[in-house]
Coordinates of C-alpha atoms in Angstrom, one line a residue:
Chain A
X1 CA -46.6 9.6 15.6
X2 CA -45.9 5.9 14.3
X3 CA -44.4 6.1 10.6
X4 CA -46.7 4.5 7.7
X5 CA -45.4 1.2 6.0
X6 CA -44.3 3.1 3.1
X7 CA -42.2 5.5 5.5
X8 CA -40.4 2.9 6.8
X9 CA -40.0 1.3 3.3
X10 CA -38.4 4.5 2.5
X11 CA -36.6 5.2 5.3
X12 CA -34.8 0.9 5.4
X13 CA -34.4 2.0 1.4
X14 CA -32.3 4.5 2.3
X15 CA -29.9 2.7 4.8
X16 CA -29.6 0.2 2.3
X17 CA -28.3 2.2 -0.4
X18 CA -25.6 3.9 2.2
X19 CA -24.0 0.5 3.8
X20 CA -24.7 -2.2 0.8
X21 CA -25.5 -0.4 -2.5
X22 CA -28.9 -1.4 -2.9
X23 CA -30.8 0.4 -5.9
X24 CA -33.8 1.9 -4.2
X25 CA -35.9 1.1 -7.7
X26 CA -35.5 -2.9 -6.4
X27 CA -36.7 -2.2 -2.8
X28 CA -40.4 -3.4 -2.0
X29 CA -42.1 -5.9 0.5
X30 CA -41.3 -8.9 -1.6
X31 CA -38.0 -9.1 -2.3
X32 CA -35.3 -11.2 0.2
X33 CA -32.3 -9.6 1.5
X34 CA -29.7 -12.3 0.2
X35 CA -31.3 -13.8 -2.9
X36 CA -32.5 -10.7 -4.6
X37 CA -30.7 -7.7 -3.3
X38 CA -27.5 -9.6 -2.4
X39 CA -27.3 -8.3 0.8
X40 CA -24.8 -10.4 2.6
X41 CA -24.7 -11.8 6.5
X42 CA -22.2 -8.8 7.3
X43 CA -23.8 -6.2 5.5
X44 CA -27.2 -7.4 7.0
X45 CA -25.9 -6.5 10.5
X46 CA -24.9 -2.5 9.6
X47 CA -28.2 -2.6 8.5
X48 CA -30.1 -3.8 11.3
X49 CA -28.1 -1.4 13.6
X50 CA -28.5 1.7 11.0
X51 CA -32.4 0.7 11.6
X52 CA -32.3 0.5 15.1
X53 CA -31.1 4.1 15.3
X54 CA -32.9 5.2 12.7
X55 CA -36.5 3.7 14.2
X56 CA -35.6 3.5 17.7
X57 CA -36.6 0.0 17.2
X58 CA -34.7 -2.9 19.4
X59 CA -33.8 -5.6 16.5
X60 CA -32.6 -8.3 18.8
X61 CA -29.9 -11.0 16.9
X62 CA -32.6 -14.1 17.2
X63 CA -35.2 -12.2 15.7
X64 CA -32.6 -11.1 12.8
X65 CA -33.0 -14.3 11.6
X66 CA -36.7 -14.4 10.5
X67 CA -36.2 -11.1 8.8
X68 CA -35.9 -12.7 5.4
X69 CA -37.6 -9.6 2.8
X70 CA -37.9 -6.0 3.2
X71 CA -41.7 -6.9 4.2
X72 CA -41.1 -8.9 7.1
X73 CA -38.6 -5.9 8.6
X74 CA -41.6 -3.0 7.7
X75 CA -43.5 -5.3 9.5
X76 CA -41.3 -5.8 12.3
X77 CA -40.2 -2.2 12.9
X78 CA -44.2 -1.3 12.0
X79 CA -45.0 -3.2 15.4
X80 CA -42.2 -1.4 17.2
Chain B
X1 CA 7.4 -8.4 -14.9
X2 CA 4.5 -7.7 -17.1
X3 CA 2.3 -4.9 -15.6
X4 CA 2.8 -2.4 -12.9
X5 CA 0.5 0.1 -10.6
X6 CA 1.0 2.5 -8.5
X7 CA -1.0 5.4 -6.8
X8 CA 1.5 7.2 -4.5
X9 CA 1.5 11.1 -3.2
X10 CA 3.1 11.8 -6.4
X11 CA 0.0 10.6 -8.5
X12 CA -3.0 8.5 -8.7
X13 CA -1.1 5.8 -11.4
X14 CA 2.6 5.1 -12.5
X15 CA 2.4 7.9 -15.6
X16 CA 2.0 10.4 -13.3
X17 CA 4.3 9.3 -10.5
X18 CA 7.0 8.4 -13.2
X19 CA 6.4 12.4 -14.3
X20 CA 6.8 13.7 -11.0
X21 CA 9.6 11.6 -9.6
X22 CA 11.8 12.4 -12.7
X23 CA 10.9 16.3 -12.4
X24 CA 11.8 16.4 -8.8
X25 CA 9.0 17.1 -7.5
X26 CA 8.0 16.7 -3.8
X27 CA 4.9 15.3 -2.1
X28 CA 5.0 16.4 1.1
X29 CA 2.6 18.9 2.5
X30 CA 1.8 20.4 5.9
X31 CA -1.0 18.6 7.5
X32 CA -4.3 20.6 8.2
X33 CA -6.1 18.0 9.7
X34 CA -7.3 18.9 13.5
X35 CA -5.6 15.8 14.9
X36 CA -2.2 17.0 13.8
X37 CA -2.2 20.1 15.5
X38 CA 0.1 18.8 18.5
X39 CA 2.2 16.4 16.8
X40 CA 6.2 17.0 17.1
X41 CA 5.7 16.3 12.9
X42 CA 3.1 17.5 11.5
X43 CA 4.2 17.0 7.7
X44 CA 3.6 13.7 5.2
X45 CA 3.2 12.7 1.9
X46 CA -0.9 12.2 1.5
X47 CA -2.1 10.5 -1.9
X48 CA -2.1 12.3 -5.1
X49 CA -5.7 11.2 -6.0
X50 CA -8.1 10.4 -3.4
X51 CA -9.2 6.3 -3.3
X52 CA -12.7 7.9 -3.5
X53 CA -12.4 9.0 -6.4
X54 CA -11.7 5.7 -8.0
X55 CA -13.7 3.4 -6.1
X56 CA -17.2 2.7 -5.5
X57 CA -18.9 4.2 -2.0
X58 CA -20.1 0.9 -0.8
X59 CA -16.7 -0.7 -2.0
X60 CA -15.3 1.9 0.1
X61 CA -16.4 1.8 3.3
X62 CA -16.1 -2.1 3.7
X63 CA -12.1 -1.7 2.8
X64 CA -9.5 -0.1 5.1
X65 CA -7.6 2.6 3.0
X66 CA -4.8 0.4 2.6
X67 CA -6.7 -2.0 1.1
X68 CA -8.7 0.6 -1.3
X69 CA -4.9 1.7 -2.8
X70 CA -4.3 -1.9 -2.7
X71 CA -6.8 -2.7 -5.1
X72 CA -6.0 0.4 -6.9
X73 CA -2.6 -0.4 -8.1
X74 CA -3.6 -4.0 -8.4
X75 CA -6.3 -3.0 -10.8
X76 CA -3.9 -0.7 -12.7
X77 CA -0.9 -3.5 -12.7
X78 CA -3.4 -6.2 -13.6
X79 CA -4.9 -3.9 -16.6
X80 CA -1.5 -2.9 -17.8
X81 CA -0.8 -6.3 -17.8
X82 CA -2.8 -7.0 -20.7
X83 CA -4.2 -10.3 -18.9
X84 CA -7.6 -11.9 -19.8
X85 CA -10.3 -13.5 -17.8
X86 CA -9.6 -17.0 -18.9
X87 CA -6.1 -17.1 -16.7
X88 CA -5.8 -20.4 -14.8
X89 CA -6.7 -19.2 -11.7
X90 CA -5.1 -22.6 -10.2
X91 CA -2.0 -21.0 -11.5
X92 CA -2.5 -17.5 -10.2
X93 CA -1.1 -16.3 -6.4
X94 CA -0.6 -13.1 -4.6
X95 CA 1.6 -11.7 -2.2
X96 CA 1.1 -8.5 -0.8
X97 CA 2.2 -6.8 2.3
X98 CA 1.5 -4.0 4.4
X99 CA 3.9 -3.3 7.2
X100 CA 1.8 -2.0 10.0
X101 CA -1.9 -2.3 8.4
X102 CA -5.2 -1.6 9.2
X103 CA -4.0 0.8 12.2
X104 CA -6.3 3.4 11.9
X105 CA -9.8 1.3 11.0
X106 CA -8.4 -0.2 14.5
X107 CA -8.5 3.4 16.0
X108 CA -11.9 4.9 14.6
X109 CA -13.8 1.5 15.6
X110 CA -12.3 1.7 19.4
X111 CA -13.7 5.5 19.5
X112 CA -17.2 3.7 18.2
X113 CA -16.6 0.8 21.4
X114 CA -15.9 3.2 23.7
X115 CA -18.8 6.2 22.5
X116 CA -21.6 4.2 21.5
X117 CA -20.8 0.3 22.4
X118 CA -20.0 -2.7 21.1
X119 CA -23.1 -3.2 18.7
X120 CA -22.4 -0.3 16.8
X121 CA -18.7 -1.6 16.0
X122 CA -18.2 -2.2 12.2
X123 CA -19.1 -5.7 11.2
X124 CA -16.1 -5.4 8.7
X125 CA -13.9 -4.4 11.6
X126 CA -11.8 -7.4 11.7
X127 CA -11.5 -7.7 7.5
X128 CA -10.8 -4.4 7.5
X129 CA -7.6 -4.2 10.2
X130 CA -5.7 -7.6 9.5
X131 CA -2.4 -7.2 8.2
X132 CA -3.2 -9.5 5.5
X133 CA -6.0 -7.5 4.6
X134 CA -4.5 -5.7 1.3
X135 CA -3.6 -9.6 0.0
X136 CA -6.8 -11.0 0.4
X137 CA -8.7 -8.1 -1.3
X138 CA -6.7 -8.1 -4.0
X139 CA -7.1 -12.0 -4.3
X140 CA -10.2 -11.9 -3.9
X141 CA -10.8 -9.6 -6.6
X142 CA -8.5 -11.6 -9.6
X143 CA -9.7 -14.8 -7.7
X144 CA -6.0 -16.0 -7.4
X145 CA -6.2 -19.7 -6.3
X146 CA -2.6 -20.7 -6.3
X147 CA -2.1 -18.9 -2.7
X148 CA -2.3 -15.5 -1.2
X149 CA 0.7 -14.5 1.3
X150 CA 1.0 -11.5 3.5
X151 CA 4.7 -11.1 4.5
X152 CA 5.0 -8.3 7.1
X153 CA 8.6 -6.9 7.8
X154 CA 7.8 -3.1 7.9
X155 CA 9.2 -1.2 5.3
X156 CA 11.0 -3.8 3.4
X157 CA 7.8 -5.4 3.6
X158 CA 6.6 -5.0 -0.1
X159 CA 10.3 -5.6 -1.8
X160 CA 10.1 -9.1 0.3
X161 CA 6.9 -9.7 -1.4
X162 CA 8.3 -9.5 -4.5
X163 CA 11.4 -11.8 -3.5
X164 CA 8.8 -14.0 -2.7
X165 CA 6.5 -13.9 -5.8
X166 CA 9.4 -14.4 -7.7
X167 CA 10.4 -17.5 -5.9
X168 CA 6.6 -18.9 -5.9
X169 CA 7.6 -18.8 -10.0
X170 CA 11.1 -20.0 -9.4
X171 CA 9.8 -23.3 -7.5
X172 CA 6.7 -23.5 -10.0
X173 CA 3.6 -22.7 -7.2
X174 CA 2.5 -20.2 -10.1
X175 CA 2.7 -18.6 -13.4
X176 CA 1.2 -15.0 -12.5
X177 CA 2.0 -13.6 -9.5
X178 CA 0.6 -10.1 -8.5
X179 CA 3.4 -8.7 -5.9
X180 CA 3.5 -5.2 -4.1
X181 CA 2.8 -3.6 -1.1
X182 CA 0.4 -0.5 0.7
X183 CA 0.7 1.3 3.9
X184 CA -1.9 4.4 4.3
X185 CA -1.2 5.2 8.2
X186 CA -0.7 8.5 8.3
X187 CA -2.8 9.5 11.6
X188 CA -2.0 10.7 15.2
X189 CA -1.0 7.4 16.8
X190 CA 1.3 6.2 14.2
X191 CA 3.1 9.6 13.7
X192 CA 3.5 9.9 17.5
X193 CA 5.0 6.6 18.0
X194 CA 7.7 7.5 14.7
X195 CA 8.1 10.6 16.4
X196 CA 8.9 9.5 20.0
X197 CA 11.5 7.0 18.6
X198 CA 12.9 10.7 17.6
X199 CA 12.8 8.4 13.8
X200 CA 10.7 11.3 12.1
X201 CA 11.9 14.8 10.5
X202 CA 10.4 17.6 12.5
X203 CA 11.1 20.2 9.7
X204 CA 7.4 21.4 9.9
X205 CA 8.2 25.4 8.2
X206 CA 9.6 23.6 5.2
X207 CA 7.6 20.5 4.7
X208 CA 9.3 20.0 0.9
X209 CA 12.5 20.3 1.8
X210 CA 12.0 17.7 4.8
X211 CA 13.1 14.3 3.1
X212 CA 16.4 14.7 2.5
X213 CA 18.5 11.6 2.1
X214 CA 22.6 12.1 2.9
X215 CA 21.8 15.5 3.0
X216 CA 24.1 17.0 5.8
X217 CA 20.8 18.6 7.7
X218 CA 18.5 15.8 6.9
X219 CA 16.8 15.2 11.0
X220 CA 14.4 11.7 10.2
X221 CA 11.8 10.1 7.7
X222 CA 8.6 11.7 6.6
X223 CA 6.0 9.6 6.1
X224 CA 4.2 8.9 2.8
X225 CA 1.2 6.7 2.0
X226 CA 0.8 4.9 -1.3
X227 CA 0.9 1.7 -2.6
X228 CA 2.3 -0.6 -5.5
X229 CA 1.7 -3.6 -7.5
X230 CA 3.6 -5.4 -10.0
X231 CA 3.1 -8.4 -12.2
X232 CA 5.4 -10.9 -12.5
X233 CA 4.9 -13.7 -14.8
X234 CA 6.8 -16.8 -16.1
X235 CA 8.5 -16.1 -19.0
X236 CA 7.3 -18.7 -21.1
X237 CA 4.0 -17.7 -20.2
X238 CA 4.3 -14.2 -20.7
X239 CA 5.7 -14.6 -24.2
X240 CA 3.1 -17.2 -24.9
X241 CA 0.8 -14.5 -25.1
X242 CA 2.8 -11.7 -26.6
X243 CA 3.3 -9.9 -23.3
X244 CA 5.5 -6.3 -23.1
X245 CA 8.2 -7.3 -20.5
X246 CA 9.4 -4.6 -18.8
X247 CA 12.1 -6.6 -16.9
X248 CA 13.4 -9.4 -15.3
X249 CA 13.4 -9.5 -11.5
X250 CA 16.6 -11.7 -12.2
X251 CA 18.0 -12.4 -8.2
X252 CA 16.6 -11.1 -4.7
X253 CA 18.2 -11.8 -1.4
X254 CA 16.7 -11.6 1.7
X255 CA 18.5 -11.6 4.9
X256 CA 18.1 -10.3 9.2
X257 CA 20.4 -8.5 11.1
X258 CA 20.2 -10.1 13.9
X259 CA 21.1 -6.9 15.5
X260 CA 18.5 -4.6 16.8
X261 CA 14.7 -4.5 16.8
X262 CA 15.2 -1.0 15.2
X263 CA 18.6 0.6 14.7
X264 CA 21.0 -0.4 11.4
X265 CA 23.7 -2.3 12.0
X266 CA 26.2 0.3 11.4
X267 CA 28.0 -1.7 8.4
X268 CA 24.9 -2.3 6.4
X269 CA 25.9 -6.5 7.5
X270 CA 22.8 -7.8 6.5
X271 CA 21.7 -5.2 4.2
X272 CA 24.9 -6.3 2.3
X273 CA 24.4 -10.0 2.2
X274 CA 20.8 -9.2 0.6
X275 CA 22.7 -7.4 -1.8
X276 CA 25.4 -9.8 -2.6
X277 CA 22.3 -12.3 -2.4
X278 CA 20.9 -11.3 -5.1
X279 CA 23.9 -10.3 -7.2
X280 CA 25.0 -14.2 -6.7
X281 CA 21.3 -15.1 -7.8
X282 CA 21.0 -13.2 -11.1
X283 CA 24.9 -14.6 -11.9
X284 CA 25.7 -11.3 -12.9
X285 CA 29.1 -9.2 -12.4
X286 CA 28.4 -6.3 -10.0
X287 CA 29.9 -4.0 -12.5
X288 CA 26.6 -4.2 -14.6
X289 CA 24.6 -3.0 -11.9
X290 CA 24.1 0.8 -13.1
X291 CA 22.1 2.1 -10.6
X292 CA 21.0 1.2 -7.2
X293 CA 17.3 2.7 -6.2
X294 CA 18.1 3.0 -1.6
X295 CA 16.1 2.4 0.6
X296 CA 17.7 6.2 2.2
X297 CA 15.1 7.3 4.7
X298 CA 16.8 10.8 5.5
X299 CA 17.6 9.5 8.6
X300 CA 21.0 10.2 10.2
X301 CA 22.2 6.8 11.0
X302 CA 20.6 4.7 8.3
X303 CA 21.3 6.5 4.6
X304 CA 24.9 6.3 5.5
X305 CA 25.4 2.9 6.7
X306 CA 23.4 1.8 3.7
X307 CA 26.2 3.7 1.3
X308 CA 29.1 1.5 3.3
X309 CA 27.0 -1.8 2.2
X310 CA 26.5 -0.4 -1.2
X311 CA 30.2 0.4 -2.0
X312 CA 31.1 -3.2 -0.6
X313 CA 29.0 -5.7 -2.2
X314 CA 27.7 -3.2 -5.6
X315 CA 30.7 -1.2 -6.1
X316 CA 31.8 2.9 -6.8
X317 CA 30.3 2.9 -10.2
X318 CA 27.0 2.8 -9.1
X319 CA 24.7 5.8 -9.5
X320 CA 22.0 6.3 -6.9
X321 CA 19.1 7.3 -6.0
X322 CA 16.3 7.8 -2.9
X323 CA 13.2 8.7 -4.3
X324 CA 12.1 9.0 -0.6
X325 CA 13.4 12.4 -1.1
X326 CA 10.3 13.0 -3.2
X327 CA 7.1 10.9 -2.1
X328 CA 8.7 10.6 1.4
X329 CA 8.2 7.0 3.2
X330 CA 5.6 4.7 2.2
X331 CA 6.4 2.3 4.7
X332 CA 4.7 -1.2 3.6
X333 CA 4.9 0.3 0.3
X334 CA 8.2 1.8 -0.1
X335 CA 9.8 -1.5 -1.5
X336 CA 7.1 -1.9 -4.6
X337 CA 6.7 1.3 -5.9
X338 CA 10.8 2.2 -5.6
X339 CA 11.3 -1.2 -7.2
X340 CA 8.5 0.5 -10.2
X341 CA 11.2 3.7 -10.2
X342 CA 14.1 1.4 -10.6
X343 CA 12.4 -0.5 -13.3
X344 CA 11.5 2.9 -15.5
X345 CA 14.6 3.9 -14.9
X346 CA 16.3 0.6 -16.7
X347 CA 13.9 0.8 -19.2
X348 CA 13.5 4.6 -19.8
X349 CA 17.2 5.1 -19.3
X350 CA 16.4 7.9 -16.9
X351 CA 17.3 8.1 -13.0
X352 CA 15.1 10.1 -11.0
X353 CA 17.0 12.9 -9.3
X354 CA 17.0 12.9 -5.3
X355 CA 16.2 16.2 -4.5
X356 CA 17.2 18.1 -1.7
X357 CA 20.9 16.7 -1.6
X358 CA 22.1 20.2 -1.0
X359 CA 25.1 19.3 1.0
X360 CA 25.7 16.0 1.2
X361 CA 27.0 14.0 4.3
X362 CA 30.6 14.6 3.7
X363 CA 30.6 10.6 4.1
X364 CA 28.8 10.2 0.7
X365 CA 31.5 9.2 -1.5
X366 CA 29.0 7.6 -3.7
X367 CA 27.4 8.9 -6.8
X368 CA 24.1 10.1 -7.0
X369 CA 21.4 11.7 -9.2
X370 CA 21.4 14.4 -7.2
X371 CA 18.4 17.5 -7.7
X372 CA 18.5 16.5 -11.4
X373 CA 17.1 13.6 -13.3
X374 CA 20.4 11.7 -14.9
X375 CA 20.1 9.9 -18.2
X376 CA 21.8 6.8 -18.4
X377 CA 21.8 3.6 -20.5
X378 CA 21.0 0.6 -17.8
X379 CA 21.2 -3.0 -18.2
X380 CA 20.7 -3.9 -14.5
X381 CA 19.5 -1.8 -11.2
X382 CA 19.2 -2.9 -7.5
X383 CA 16.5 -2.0 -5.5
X384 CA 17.1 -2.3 -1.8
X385 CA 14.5 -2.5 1.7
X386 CA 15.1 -2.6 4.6
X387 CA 13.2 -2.5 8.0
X388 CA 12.3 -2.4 11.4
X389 CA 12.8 -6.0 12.9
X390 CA 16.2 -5.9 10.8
X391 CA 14.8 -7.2 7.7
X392 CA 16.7 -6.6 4.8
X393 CA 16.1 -6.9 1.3
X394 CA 17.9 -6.9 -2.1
X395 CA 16.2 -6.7 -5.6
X396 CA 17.8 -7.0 -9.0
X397 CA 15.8 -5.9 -12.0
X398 CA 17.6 -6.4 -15.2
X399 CA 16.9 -5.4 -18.9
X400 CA 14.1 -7.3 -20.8

């Protein structure tokens, strides 16, 4: 059964508490990974791998790139 | 020398470790953990006070455990310190060592390469295992501009990075220097490779009782994990702002054997020279020299020929010491926090005791604080390092 936006909001909240010490308060569709929760190019890469496993998703490094706010990687893991 | 840190086996800061080392009391523990089940040694001197329970989680996990104790005693030495945010950082540097690094980061992300691939490796991995990993964190955190250096001579490593400090003062690169060392490699690889050079104790029914320096029975090191950090600071600057001075690292001498990659040259040649070195630095008579802190690993060939270099270049007089004995041998970060005992000991006029000297090497015709702490009014005490590689270093503290 494919997981709800908010379910993978939740679930990409989580990871990023765990590898970069993002509040989960400041997580929502809107917000960019490096200006807003400082999420850094390193960081960025535990968490696309901690997502891949998590949602058995295939994240591939050129499509990393257009992943700018949490939105745009719901979206992308949304589509599988 | 302005501010020190430390967290060692013997306790999470320099209070407690101070406490510990002048009651005598040991570090070292049985290992429980699964991986040392096998091991010829299977005893060492683990932290006091976990990094964990200091540091943030993230901060954690992007830092290899040297550089979390790093930071740790660099914190506490830069707090201790008393300095303020508006330093020049163009006039702040670093040097601090490790002596074999981030070994066991290394290890854990070659078991994630080799069970799950190469995408799941750590994107910190490289950060995280570089020798000059302990210096750049802790640069990085004080935003030290005036250079950051990562000498590497196993376990004299962090007393060279003090020599060096003080010359980066000495030649005017900087007026605040944080110095030390930190070594956290106590895992299966390293302690079989100590133990198949036959350099590690094997005295596994009596861990506390293990480090014994120029104890007749001693049978190899035990190895510790810890690290230290001490400020040093010009003098002018550090009276400009009303600064406690502990002491003065007044000479250091640095030397090689030129010998062998790992045994002592039986006469303590070089180890001597570093010693006479720094003597001829400071321009003091070797008769002031109260106490030398050794480098006395409890291993058979090594504690003794360091006593020969002792009596030769310090003198008889000299009361000393091998702390060793207590928080066993922190490697990379033997050299900062013994040069920490030997400056408490100047100015707390108090030698820790080495304990375990229960019958000493009928060799030892030196005096030492043996099993008891010794009080004794110091005006100068030598510090000495020495390690694999045949580096060899000399450091003379004397009073504020």
């Amino acid at each position: 059964m494919a997981l709800s936006r908010d379910e993978i909001r939740e679930g990409l909240s989580d990871i990023l508490e765990e590898v970069a010490g993002v509040n989960p308060d400041d997580v929502a569709d809107g917000k960019s990974f490096t200006d807003d929760l400082d999420v850094d190019s390193l960081a960025m890469v535990e968490v696309v791998v901690a997502a891949e496993e998590k949602f058995g998703v295939k994240i591939p490094d050129d499509e990393v790139a257009n992943l700018k706010t949490v939105g745009d990687a719901v979206s992308y893991i949304e589509k599988g | 020398m302005t501010g020190l840190g430390a967290t060692t086996p013997l306790g999470g800061d320099v209070a407690s470790t101070w406490e510990a080392l002048v009651a005598g009391r040991s570090g070292v523990h049985l290992l429980e953990h699964e991986w040392a089940r096998e091991l010829p040694c299977r005893i060492a001197a683990e932290l006091a006070v976990e990094p964990s329970e200091v540091l943030p989680r993230v901060r954690l996990r992007r830092l290899d455990r040297s550089e979390q104790i790093a930071l740790v005693a660099a914190q506490q030495a830069w707090d201790d310190a008393g300095l303020s945010d508006d330093l020049d950082t163009e006039r702040l540097g670093v040097v601090f060592g490790s002596g074999i690094g981030g070994a066991l980061t290394l290890l854990e992300q070659d078991d994630i390469l080799e069970e799950k691939g190469a995408r799941r490796v750590s994107p910190f991995t490289v950060p995280m295992l570089m020798p000059n990993g302990p210096a750049a964190v802790v640069g990085l955190e004080f935003h030290a501009k005036a250079g950051v250096h990562a000498p590497t001579s196993a376990c004299a490593t962090s007393a060279e990075a003090i020599s060096w400090a003080a010359d980066m003062i000495r030649v005017g690169r900087a007026d605040v220097v944080v110095a030390g060392g930190a070594e956290a490699v106590i895992g299966g690889l390293p302690m079989a490779g100590f133990s198949s050079m036959k350099a590690m104790s094997t005295r596994n029914d009596d861990p506390e009782h293990a480090s014994r320096p120029w104890d007749r029975d001693r049978d190899g090191f035990v190895m510790g994990e810890g690290a230290g950090a001490l400020i040093l600071e010009r003098r002018e600057h550090a009276e400009a702002r009303g600064a406690r001075i502990y002491a003065v690292v007044a000479g250091s001498g640095l030397t090689s054997d030129g010998f062998d990659i790992v045994q002592p040259q039986p006469e303590c040649e070089g180890g001597g020279r570093a010693m006479a070195a720094a003597i001829r630095q400071a321009g003091i008579d070797p008769k002031e020299i109260g106490h030398v802190n050794a480098h006395a690993t409890s291993t058979p060939v090594g504690d003794m020929a360091e006593v020969k270099g002792i009596k030769r270049e310090v003198g008889d007089h000299v009361v000393l010491t091998a702390t060793k004995s207590m928080t066993g041998h922190l490697l990379g970060g033997a050299g900062a926090v013994e040069s920490i005992a030997a400056i408490l000991a100047i100015v707390e006029g108090v030698i820790p005791p080495t304990i375990n000297l229960e019958n000493p090497d009928p060799a030892l015709d030196l005096d030492v604080a043996a099993n008891e702490a010794r009080k004794v009014e110091l005006n100068a005490a030598l510090n000495t390092a020495f390690g694999f590689g045949g580096h060899n270093a000399a450091l003379l503290f004397t009073k504020a």
